C-alpha positions as a printed Julia matrix, in Angstrom:
153×3 Matrix{Float64}:
  -2.11   61.98  -84.85
  -1.16   65.65  -84.93
  -4.8    66.65  -84.53
  -5.33   64.45  -81.47
  -2.26   65.65  -79.57
  -3.45   69.27  -79.19
  -6.89   68.01  -78.16
  -5.33   65.68  -75.6
  -3.19   68.51  -74.2
  -6.21   70.8   -73.96
  -8.23   68.17  -72.08
  -5.33   67.53  -69.68
  -4.91   71.26  -69.04
  -8.63   71.74  -68.36
  -8.85   68.78  -65.99
  -5.83   70.0   -63.99
  -7.38   73.44  -63.64
 -10.54   72.01  -62.14
  -8.65   70.6   -59.15
  -6.83   73.78  -58.18
  -7.96   75.52  -55.01
  -9.47   78.96  -55.34
  -8.08   81.91  -53.41
 -11.19   81.87  -51.2
 -10.77   78.17  -50.41
  -7.11   78.8   -49.54
  -8.09   81.74  -47.32
 -10.68   79.67  -45.39
  -8.14   76.89  -44.87
  -5.51   79.41  -43.73
  -8.05   80.85  -41.26
  -8.68   77.43  -39.69
  -4.94   76.69  -39.56
  -4.29   80.05  -37.87
  -7.08   79.45  -35.35
  -6.13   75.84  -34.6
  -2.35   75.8   -35.0
  -0.85   79.25  -34.61
  -0.17   81.41  -31.59
  -1.34   84.53  -33.39
  -3.29   86.93  -31.18
  -7.06   86.98  -31.77
  -6.94   90.59  -32.93
  -4.41   89.71  -35.61
  -6.55   86.79  -36.84
  -9.62   89.05  -36.86
  -7.78   91.75  -38.81
  -6.62   89.21  -41.41
  -9.87   87.37  -42.04
 -12.93   89.26  -40.74
 -15.22   91.2   -43.06
 -15.37   94.77  -41.83
 -18.7    96.42  -42.39
 -18.85  100.17  -42.71
 -21.89  100.04  -40.4
 -20.32   98.92  -37.09
 -17.29   97.11  -35.78
 -17.83   93.68  -34.29
 -14.26   92.55  -33.68
 -15.03   91.55  -30.09
 -17.86   89.24  -31.21
 -15.64   87.74  -33.9
 -12.88   87.15  -31.33
 -15.37   85.47  -28.98
 -16.46   83.16  -31.78
 -12.81   82.31  -32.55
 -12.39   81.29  -28.89
 -15.51   79.15  -29.2
 -14.22   77.61  -32.43
 -10.87   76.78  -30.79
 -12.59   74.98  -27.92
 -15.37   73.36  -29.98
 -13.02   72.09  -32.72
 -10.05   71.25  -30.51
 -10.14   67.7   -31.91
  -9.03   69.14  -35.26
  -5.77   70.57  -33.92
  -3.72   67.56  -34.98
  -5.55   67.29  -38.3
  -5.82   70.98  -39.28
  -3.4    70.58  -42.2
  -5.67   67.85  -43.62
  -8.83   69.93  -43.66
 -10.51   70.15  -47.04
 -12.31   73.33  -48.11
 -14.63   73.54  -51.08
 -17.41   75.74  -52.31
 -20.89   74.77  -51.12
 -22.28   74.4   -54.63
 -19.33   72.25  -55.72
 -19.41   70.03  -52.64
 -20.15   66.36  -53.11
 -20.28   65.61  -49.39
 -23.27   63.86  -47.89
 -25.44   65.57  -45.28
 -24.94   69.14  -46.49
 -27.14   71.5   -44.55
 -29.58   73.48  -46.61
 -28.9    77.24  -46.75
 -30.77   80.02  -48.51
 -30.07   79.94  -52.26
 -28.8    83.54  -52.35
 -26.05   82.65  -49.84
 -24.98   79.32  -51.33
 -22.44   80.76  -53.77
 -20.68   82.5   -50.84
 -20.55   79.46  -48.52
 -17.52   77.23  -48.1
 -17.63   73.76  -46.55
 -14.82   72.67  -44.23
 -14.46   68.92  -43.87
 -12.1    66.25  -42.62
 -12.15   62.69  -43.94
 -15.54   63.26  -45.58
 -17.17   64.62  -42.41
 -18.4    68.23  -42.45
 -16.8    70.21  -39.63
 -18.01   73.73  -40.41
 -19.49   76.15  -42.91
 -18.08   79.62  -43.57
 -19.89   82.55  -45.19
 -17.74   85.03  -47.12
 -18.21   88.51  -48.51
 -15.53   90.17  -50.61
 -13.07   87.38  -49.72
 -13.49   87.95  -45.98
 -15.42   86.01  -43.35
 -18.85   87.3   -42.46
 -19.63   84.32  -40.25
 -18.83   80.78  -39.29
 -21.67   80.62  -36.74
 -24.95   79.28  -38.04
 -28.1    77.58  -36.79
 -30.94   75.5   -38.15
 -34.48   75.13  -36.82
 -35.44   71.57  -37.65
 -33.75   69.36  -40.2
 -36.07   70.33  -43.07
 -35.55   74.1   -42.78
 -32.69   76.15  -44.2
 -29.85   77.13  -41.89
 -28.96   80.76  -41.23
 -25.63   82.44  -40.51
 -25.2    84.96  -37.71
 -23.05   87.79  -39.17
 -20.38   89.6   -37.14
 -21.78   93.01  -37.72
 -25.21   94.47  -37.21
 -27.0    96.65  -39.66
 -27.94   99.98  -38.15
 -31.36  101.37  -38.79
 -33.04   97.97  -38.88
 -34.77   98.47  -35.55
């Protein structure tokens, strides 16, 4: 019996660890709660969560997309605390959009009651984008980042 007890404790410890939220998942959830529930100014939200490229500053575009998110997802205001965030690759939700493989490990899925509400693309624990589009249901979706790369003209 002594041999089985340590094994049982190890299994319990490992299974508990699998259900803990990552820092990135917590950050994405905090972003949605700040957008939907708080009275924080847009600039403050942008400073907290937006990825800042050394190429250009796109705070105004990010702020415009936050305004759009607030109006488009207004129905989530009462449910914002119940949003679930999980990594794209770990998601078991139905109807996941297809994204490019190289981005998948940086994508987080935001859902409520099993329904996908949004996708968020991160870089270095900051938001690159939560605006994306898809051309046809069989093609991968693409994010629109909040900064532009100079010299790509």
